[in-house]
CSV table of C-alpha atoms in Angstrom, one decimal:
chain,number,residue,atom,x,y,z
V,1,MET,CA,-67.9,-94.9,-187.9
V,2,LYS,CA,-66.3,-92.5,-185.6
V,3,LYS,CA,-63.5,-93.3,-186.2
V,4,VAL,CA,-64.0,-92.7,-190.3
V,5,ILE,CA,-65.1,-89.2,-190.0
V,6,LEU,CA,-62.4,-88.4,-186.7
V,7,ILE,CA,-59.7,-89.0,-189.4
V,8,THR,CA,-61.5,-86.7,-192.1
V,9,CYS,CA,-61.5,-84.0,-189.9
V,10,ALA,CA,-58.0,-84.1,-189.3
V,11,ALA,CA,-57.5,-84.5,-192.5
V,12,ILE,CA,-59.5,-82.0,-193.9
V,13,MET,CA,-57.5,-79.5,-191.6
V,14,TRP,CA,-54.4,-80.6,-192.7
V,15,PHE,CA,-55.3,-79.8,-195.7
V,16,SER,CA,-56.7,-76.3,-195.4
V,17,THR,CA,-54.1,-75.5,-192.9
V,18,SER,CA,-51.3,-76.4,-195.6
V,19,ALA,CA,-53.2,-74.6,-198.0
V,20,ASN,CA,-53.7,-71.5,-196.6
V,21,VAL,CA,-49.4,-71.9,-195.4
V,22,MET,CA,-48.6,-71.3,-199.2
V,23,ALA,CA,-51.4,-68.6,-199.6
V,24,ALA,CA,-50.2,-66.8,-196.9
V,25,ASP,CA,-46.5,-67.3,-196.7
V,26,GLY,CA,-45.4,-67.1,-201.0
V,27,ALA,CA,-45.1,-63.4,-200.7
V,28,ALA,CA,-43.1,-63.7,-197.2
V,29,LEU,CA,-41.0,-66.1,-198.2
V,30,TYR,CA,-40.1,-64.3,-200.8
V,31,LYS,CA,-38.8,-62.2,-198.5
V,32,THR,CA,-37.4,-64.5,-195.6
V,33,LYS,CA,-35.3,-66.3,-198.1
V,34,SER,CA,-34.3,-64.2,-200.0
V,35,CYS,CA,-35.1,-64.6,-203.7
V,36,VAL,CA,-36.6,-60.3,-203.0
V,37,ALA,CA,-32.2,-59.7,-203.2
V,38,CYS,CA,-32.6,-60.5,-207.0
V,39,HIS,CA,-35.3,-60.8,-208.4
V,40,GLY,CA,-36.1,-57.4,-206.8
V,41,LYS,CA,-39.9,-56.5,-205.2
V,42,ASP,CA,-42.5,-59.1,-207.0
V,43,GLY,CA,-40.4,-60.4,-208.8
V,44,LYS,CA,-40.5,-58.1,-211.1
V,45,LYS,CA,-37.0,-56.8,-211.5
V,46,GLY,CA,-33.1,-58.9,-211.6
V,47,MET,CA,-30.8,-56.6,-210.6
V,48,LEU,CA,-28.1,-57.8,-213.3
V,49,GLU,CA,-29.2,-57.9,-216.8
V,50,THR,CA,-28.7,-61.8,-216.8
V,51,TYR,CA,-30.8,-62.1,-213.8
V,52,PRO,CA,-35.1,-63.5,-215.2
V,53,SER,CA,-38.5,-61.1,-213.3
V,54,ILE,CA,-39.6,-64.4,-212.0
V,55,ASN,CA,-43.1,-62.0,-211.7
V,56,GLY,CA,-46.2,-64.2,-213.8
V,57,GLN,CA,-44.0,-67.0,-214.7
V,58,SER,CA,-45.9,-70.8,-214.5
V,59,ALA,CA,-45.6,-72.1,-210.7
V,60,ALA,CA,-44.7,-75.4,-212.2
V,61,TYR,CA,-42.0,-74.4,-214.4
V,62,ALA,CA,-40.9,-72.2,-211.7
V,63,ILE,CA,-40.7,-75.1,-208.9
V,64,GLN,CA,-39.4,-77.3,-211.8
V,65,GLN,CA,-36.4,-74.8,-212.2
V,66,MET,CA,-36.0,-74.2,-208.5
V,67,LYS,CA,-35.8,-77.9,-208.2
V,68,ASP,CA,-33.5,-78.2,-210.9
V,69,ILE,CA,-30.8,-75.9,-209.6
V,70,LYS,CA,-31.5,-77.2,-205.8
V,71,SER,CA,-30.0,-80.8,-207.3
V,72,GLY,CA,-27.8,-79.2,-209.4
V,73,ALA,CA,-29.8,-80.9,-211.9
V,74,ARG,CA,-29.9,-77.4,-213.2
V,75,ASN,CA,-26.8,-75.4,-213.5
V,76,ASN,CA,-26.3,-73.1,-216.6
V,77,ALA,CA,-25.4,-69.6,-216.1
V,78,ASP,CA,-25.5,-68.2,-212.7
V,79,SER,CA,-27.5,-70.6,-211.4
V,80,ALA,CA,-24.7,-71.1,-209.5
V,81,ALA,CA,-25.6,-68.3,-207.2
V,82,MET,CA,-29.2,-69.4,-207.0
V,83,LYS,CA,-28.3,-73.1,-206.1
V,84,GLY,CA,-26.3,-71.3,-202.4
V,85,VAL,CA,-29.1,-70.3,-201.3
V,86,MET,CA,-31.4,-73.2,-202.2
V,87,ASN,CA,-30.9,-74.8,-198.8
V,88,MET,CA,-33.2,-72.6,-197.7
V,89,VAL,CA,-36.0,-74.1,-198.6
V,90,ASN,CA,-38.1,-76.9,-198.7
V,91,ASP,CA,-40.0,-78.5,-201.5
V,92,GLU,CA,-43.4,-76.8,-200.0
V,93,GLU,CA,-41.9,-73.5,-199.8
V,94,ILE,CA,-40.7,-73.5,-203.1
V,95,LYS,CA,-44.0,-74.3,-203.7
V,96,ALA,CA,-45.8,-71.5,-202.4
V,97,ILE,CA,-43.7,-69.3,-203.1
V,98,ALA,CA,-44.0,-70.1,-207.3
V,99,GLU,CA,-47.7,-69.8,-206.9
V,100,TRP,CA,-47.5,-67.2,-205.2
V,101,LEU,CA,-45.2,-65.5,-207.7
V,102,GLU,CA,-47.5,-66.7,-210.7
V,103,THR,CA,-50.2,-64.7,-209.7
V,104,ILE,CA,-48.2,-61.4,-209.6
V,105,LYS,CA,-48.9,-59.6,-212.3
I,1,MET,CA,-32.0,-40.6,-190.1
I,2,LYS,CA,-33.9,-40.3,-193.4
I,3,SER,CA,-36.6,-43.1,-193.5
I,4,LYS,CA,-36.2,-46.5,-194.9
I,5,ASN,CA,-37.7,-48.7,-197.2
I,6,LEU,CA,-36.7,-52.3,-197.2
I,7,LEU,CA,-39.6,-53.3,-200.3
I,8,ALA,CA,-38.2,-50.8,-202.1
I,9,LEU,CA,-34.2,-52.5,-201.6
I,10,SER,CA,-31.5,-52.4,-203.1
I,11,VAL,CA,-32.2,-53.6,-206.6
I,12,LEU,CA,-34.1,-50.1,-207.8
I,13,VAL,CA,-30.5,-48.6,-206.5
I,14,PRO,CA,-30.2,-46.4,-209.2
I,15,GLY,CA,-27.4,-48.0,-212.5
I,16,LEU,CA,-28.0,-51.8,-211.2
I,17,MET,CA,-29.2,-52.6,-214.8
I,18,ILE,CA,-25.8,-52.7,-216.1
I,19,SER,CA,-25.4,-56.4,-217.6
I,20,GLY,CA,-22.8,-58.0,-215.6
I,21,ILE,CA,-22.1,-61.9,-215.9
I,22,ILE,CA,-21.0,-63.8,-212.9
I,23,THR,CA,-19.2,-66.3,-213.7
I,24,ALA,CA,-17.1,-64.9,-216.2
I,25,ALA,CA,-13.8,-62.8,-216.0
I,26,GLY,CA,-14.3,-62.8,-211.7
I,27,GLY,CA,-14.0,-59.4,-211.5
I,28,ALA,CA,-10.8,-56.9,-211.9
I,29,GLY,CA,-8.3,-59.6,-211.2
I,30,GLY,CA,-5.8,-60.7,-208.1
I,31,ALA,CA,-3.7,-57.8,-208.3
I,32,GLU,CA,-6.1,-54.5,-208.2
I,33,GLY,CA,-8.7,-55.9,-206.0
I,34,LYS,CA,-5.1,-56.4,-203.9
I,35,ALA,CA,-4.6,-52.5,-204.7
I,36,GLU,CA,-8.4,-51.8,-204.1
I,37,LEU,CA,-8.5,-52.9,-200.4
I,38,GLU,CA,-5.4,-52.1,-199.0
I,39,LYS,CA,-6.4,-48.3,-200.5
I,40,ALA,CA,-9.9,-49.0,-198.6
I,41,LEU,CA,-8.3,-49.7,-195.4
I,42,THR,CA,-6.9,-46.5,-195.7
I,43,LEU,CA,-10.3,-44.6,-195.9
I,44,LYS,CA,-12.1,-43.0,-193.1
I,45,PRO,CA,-15.2,-44.3,-193.8
I,46,ASP,CA,-18.7,-41.8,-194.2
I,47,VAL,CA,-21.1,-44.1,-191.9
I,48,GLU,CA,-24.0,-42.1,-192.9
I,49,ASN,CA,-23.6,-43.3,-196.0
I,50,GLY,CA,-22.7,-46.8,-195.2
I,51,MET,CA,-26.5,-46.5,-193.6
I,52,ASP,CA,-27.6,-45.8,-197.4
I,53,ILE,CA,-25.2,-48.3,-199.1
I,54,TYR,CA,-25.7,-50.8,-196.3
I,55,GLU,CA,-30.0,-51.1,-197.6
I,56,VAL,CA,-29.3,-53.3,-200.6
I,57,CYS,CA,-26.9,-55.4,-197.6
I,58,ALA,CA,-30.2,-55.7,-195.5
I,59,GLY,CA,-31.8,-58.4,-198.2
I,60,CYS,CA,-30.5,-60.8,-197.3
I,61,HIS,CA,-28.5,-60.5,-194.2
I,62,LEU,CA,-31.2,-58.1,-192.1
I,63,LEU,CA,-31.8,-54.9,-191.3
I,64,GLU,CA,-30.1,-56.0,-187.9
I,65,GLY,CA,-27.3,-58.0,-189.9
I,66,TRP,CA,-27.6,-60.6,-188.0
I,67,GLY,CA,-27.8,-63.5,-190.7
I,68,THR,CA,-29.5,-66.3,-189.9
I,69,ALA,CA,-28.5,-69.9,-188.1
I,70,ASP,CA,-29.6,-71.7,-190.9
I,71,GLY,CA,-25.5,-70.8,-192.1
I,72,ASN,CA,-26.5,-69.3,-195.0
I,73,TYR,CA,-25.6,-65.5,-194.4
I,74,PRO,CA,-23.4,-65.1,-191.8
I,75,GLN,CA,-24.1,-62.7,-189.0
I,76,LEU,CA,-22.6,-59.0,-189.8
I,77,ALA,CA,-23.1,-57.0,-187.1
I,78,GLY,CA,-20.3,-55.7,-185.5
I,79,GLN,CA,-17.7,-57.2,-187.4
I,80,LEU,CA,-14.4,-55.0,-187.0
I,81,ALA,CA,-14.7,-53.2,-190.5
I,82,GLY,CA,-11.7,-54.6,-191.4
I,83,VAL,CA,-12.5,-57.1,-192.4
I,84,THR,CA,-16.0,-56.7,-193.9
I,85,ILE,CA,-13.3,-54.2,-196.5
I,86,LYS,CA,-11.3,-58.0,-197.0
I,87,GLN,CA,-14.2,-59.8,-197.9
I,88,MET,CA,-15.9,-57.5,-200.1
I,89,ALA,CA,-12.9,-56.1,-201.8
I,90,ASP,CA,-11.5,-60.4,-202.5
I,91,ILE,CA,-15.0,-61.0,-203.6
I,92,ARG,CA,-15.5,-58.6,-205.8
I,93,GLY,CA,-11.8,-58.4,-207.0
I,94,GLY,CA,-12.2,-62.1,-208.1
I,95,ASN,CA,-9.9,-63.3,-204.3
I,96,ARG,CA,-12.6,-65.3,-202.8
I,97,ASP,CA,-15.2,-66.8,-204.9
I,98,ASN,CA,-18.9,-66.0,-203.7
I,99,PRO,CA,-21.0,-66.3,-206.8
I,100,THR,CA,-24.0,-65.3,-204.5
I,101,MET,CA,-22.8,-62.8,-203.1
I,102,TYR,CA,-20.6,-61.1,-205.7
I,103,PRO,CA,-23.3,-59.1,-207.3
I,104,PHE,CA,-23.6,-57.3,-204.4
I,105,THR,CA,-19.9,-56.6,-203.5
I,106,LEU,CA,-19.5,-54.3,-207.7
I,107,ASP,CA,-19.3,-51.5,-207.5
I,108,ARG,CA,-22.4,-50.4,-208.8
I,109,ALA,CA,-24.2,-52.4,-206.0
I,110,ILE,CA,-21.9,-50.1,-203.3
I,111,GLY,CA,-20.8,-46.4,-205.2
I,112,GLY,CA,-17.9,-44.7,-204.4
I,113,GLY,CA,-15.4,-47.5,-205.5
I,114,PRO,CA,-12.9,-48.3,-202.6
I,115,GLN,CA,-14.7,-45.3,-200.2
I,116,GLY,CA,-18.1,-46.5,-200.4
I,117,LEU,CA,-16.0,-49.6,-199.1
I,118,ALA,CA,-15.3,-48.5,-196.2
I,119,ASP,CA,-18.2,-46.5,-196.0
I,120,VAL,CA,-20.9,-49.3,-195.4
I,121,ALA,CA,-18.1,-51.8,-194.0
I,122,GLY,CA,-17.9,-49.0,-191.6
I,123,TYR,CA,-21.7,-48.4,-190.8
I,124,ILE,CA,-22.1,-52.7,-190.5
I,125,ALA,CA,-18.8,-52.0,-187.3
I,126,THR,CA,-21.6,-49.9,-185.3
I,127,LEU,CA,-24.7,-52.2,-185.7
I,128,LYS,CA,-25.5,-54.3,-182.3
I,129,MET,CA,-25.1,-58.7,-182.5
I,130,ILE,CA,-27.7,-60.7,-182.0
I,131,PRO,CA,-27.7,-61.7,-179.0
I,132,GLU,CA,-28.7,-65.2,-179.9
I,133,ASN,CA,-26.7,-66.5,-182.2
I,134,GLY,CA,-26.9,-70.6,-184.2
I,135,VAL,CA,-25.0,-72.5,-181.3
I,136,GLY,CA,-23.6,-76.3,-181.3
I,137,LYS,CA,-24.8,-79.2,-179.6
I,138,GLY,CA,-22.4,-79.0,-176.9
I,139,GLU,CA,-23.8,-77.3,-173.7
I,140,PRO,CA,-20.2,-75.6,-171.6
I,141,GLY,CA,-19.2,-78.5,-169.6
I,142,SER,CA,-19.9,-81.6,-171.5
I,143,GLU,CA,-17.2,-83.3,-173.6
I,144,GLU,CA,-17.6,-81.4,-176.5
I,145,TYR,CA,-17.5,-77.9,-175.1
I,146,LYS,CA,-14.4,-79.2,-173.1
I,147,HIS,CA,-12.6,-80.5,-176.0
I,148,GLY,CA,-13.6,-77.1,-178.3
I,149,GLU,CA,-12.4,-75.4,-175.8
I,150,LYS,CA,-8.9,-77.0,-175.3
I,151,LEU,CA,-8.4,-76.8,-178.7
I,152,TYR,CA,-9.7,-72.9,-179.4
I,153,LYS,CA,-6.7,-72.4,-177.0
I,154,GLU,CA,-4.3,-74.7,-178.3
I,155,ASN,CA,-5.4,-73.2,-181.6
I,156,CYS,CA,-6.9,-70.5,-182.5
I,157,THR,CA,-6.5,-67.5,-179.6
I,158,ASP,CA,-3.2,-65.9,-181.6
I,159,CYS,CA,-4.7,-64.7,-184.0
I,160,HIS,CA,-8.9,-64.8,-183.0
I,161,GLY,CA,-8.6,-63.2,-179.8
I,162,ALA,CA,-9.2,-65.0,-176.6
I,163,LYS,CA,-13.0,-64.2,-176.8
I,164,GLY,CA,-12.7,-64.7,-180.5
I,165,GLU,CA,-13.0,-60.9,-180.7
I,166,GLY,CA,-11.1,-60.7,-183.9
I,167,HIS,CA,-7.1,-58.9,-184.8
I,168,LYS,CA,-7.5,-55.2,-185.6
I,169,GLU,CA,-4.9,-54.2,-187.7
I,170,LYS,CA,-4.3,-57.6,-189.4
I,171,ASN,CA,-8.2,-57.4,-190.4
I,172,TYR,CA,-8.4,-61.7,-188.4
I,173,PRO,CA,-12.0,-62.0,-187.9
I,174,ARG,CA,-14.2,-61.2,-184.9
I,175,ILE,CA,-16.2,-65.2,-184.2
I,176,ALA,CA,-17.7,-64.7,-181.5
I,177,GLY,CA,-22.0,-64.4,-181.4
I,178,GLN,CA,-21.0,-65.9,-185.5
I,179,HIS,CA,-23.7,-69.0,-186.5
I,180,TYR,CA,-22.0,-72.3,-185.9
I,181,LYS,CA,-23.8,-73.6,-189.1
I,182,TYR,CA,-21.8,-70.4,-191.0
I,183,MET,CA,-18.8,-70.8,-189.2
I,184,VAL,CA,-18.8,-74.7,-189.7
I,185,ARG,CA,-19.4,-73.9,-193.6
I,186,GLN,CA,-16.6,-71.8,-193.9
I,187,PHE,CA,-14.0,-74.0,-191.9
I,188,GLU,CA,-15.0,-76.8,-194.0
I,189,MET,CA,-14.0,-74.4,-197.1
I,190,ILE,CA,-11.1,-73.0,-195.9
I,191,ARG,CA,-9.3,-77.2,-195.3
I,192,ASP,CA,-10.5,-78.4,-198.7
I,193,GLY,CA,-8.9,-75.3,-200.6
I,194,LYS,CA,-12.1,-73.7,-201.5
I,195,ARG,CA,-12.0,-70.0,-200.1
I,196,ARG,CA,-8.9,-68.7,-201.9
I,197,ASN,CA,-8.9,-66.0,-199.7
I,198,ALA,CA,-8.5,-68.2,-196.8
I,199,ASN,CA,-4.8,-67.5,-194.4
I,200,GLU,CA,-2.5,-70.5,-195.5
I,201,ASP,CA,-1.3,-70.2,-191.8
I,202,MET,CA,-4.8,-71.7,-190.8
I,203,VAL,CA,-5.3,-73.7,-193.6
I,204,LYS,CA,-2.0,-75.7,-191.8
I,205,GLN,CA,-3.2,-75.1,-188.9
I,206,ILE,CA,-6.8,-76.6,-189.2
I,207,LYS,CA,-5.4,-79.4,-191.1
I,208,GLY,CA,-5.1,-82.5,-188.8
I,209,PHE,CA,-8.3,-81.5,-187.2
I,210,SER,CA,-10.9,-84.8,-187.2
I,211,GLU,CA,-14.6,-84.2,-187.9
I,212,LYS,CA,-15.0,-84.3,-184.3
I,213,ASP,CA,-12.7,-81.6,-183.8
I,214,MET,CA,-13.8,-79.4,-186.4
I,215,GLN,CA,-17.4,-79.4,-184.1
I,216,ALA,CA,-15.6,-79.1,-180.8
I,217,VAL,CA,-13.9,-76.3,-181.5
I,218,ILE,CA,-16.7,-74.1,-183.7
I,219,ASN,CA,-19.2,-75.3,-180.9
I,220,TYR,CA,-17.0,-73.8,-178.5
I,221,THR,CA,-17.0,-70.3,-180.7
I,222,SER,CA,-20.4,-69.8,-180.9
I,223,ARG,CA,-20.7,-70.1,-177.4
I,224,LEU,CA,-18.3,-67.3,-176.8
I,225,PRO,CA,-20.1,-64.7,-174.7
I,226,VAL,CA,-20.1,-60.9,-176.8
I,227,PRO,CA,-19.8,-57.8,-174.3
I,228,ALA,CA,-23.1,-56.5,-172.9
I,229,LYS,CA,-22.4,-53.5,-174.8
I,230,ASP,CA,-21.5,-55.0,-178.3
I,231,LYS,CA,-25.5,-56.6,-178.3
I,232,ALA,CA,-28.7,-55.9,-178.7
I,233,PRO,CA,-30.8,-55.6,-176.0
I,234,SER,CA,-33.2,-59.3,-177.0
I,235,MET,CA,-34.1,-60.7,-180.1
I,236,ASP,CA,-36.9,-58.3,-180.6
I,237,TYR,CA,-34.8,-55.8,-181.1
I,238,LYS,CA,-35.4,-54.0,-184.3
I,239,ASN,CA,-32.3,-51.7,-186.4
I,240,PRO,CA,-33.6,-47.6,-185.2
I,241,ASP,CA,-32.0,-46.0,-188.0
I,242,TYR,CA,-34.7,-48.0,-190.6
I,243,ASP,CA,-38.0,-47.5,-189.2
């Protein structure tokens, strides 16, 4: 019984920590992983007309695009510019950034 | 000096909205790019204006110009101005392929034509370098370090200098203090012919290098000491020009 409680506690702690990391870090990661340089403050203004604004975008869609650009499955238009920096983010960070962007109206 | 706001960034610099397609024309084209480079190298930098321009660069290379140890962005701080001018002119002139950097080298991001290149490069040269750059695994005294030292002395000193200080007149980069992983990436691109503005002699020079040689020589390079006067006092240092 003790063991079960311990594991449950550990699991809760792990989940809550990683959830906090996501909520807190999406905005910070957006800057430190250099997204801001091309997509502008809060993802609202691409630095070239061919760069999309990405605020308010569905997180699920953004996650898929980021993963596809990272893997090379998506390689159209200027995605080469983004592929060059995608090795800076892991899946968890991608998710955190996408979920934060989705909240920006 | 004016107060700066990193969040307001580059992206808001007027005139950035003109459309552009990175992958198409590749800039002004080889010859024009070379002419612009020659011109920019002769100009006296306006460092104050360079500081204003640098805000754009800071989005990736950071306000301190330290880049990232993961190798994505090189340290720019302390680089010889001519080297920085050459790389920017080459990228926007279509002589070096760098799609991530390309839009930021355009005149609408920098402004002022060749003078703008000279100004921002002049400013970058004044920045204090990172005190702890990314280094390779081979500690001084290790086999890897010694092997790298030997290779460096045999192959690199003529152009990059015994201390990795670079060559001002020939625009060979300062490589002491540069992040290990960035240098590995560039070395591989130069070796594999992917960095089109690479020095041809260097391409030949490193042809016989094995993977192990490469890692060793770059490990040694990444551990070359940077003079104290060029370095920031600590990792907590913030660029005082942008307070």
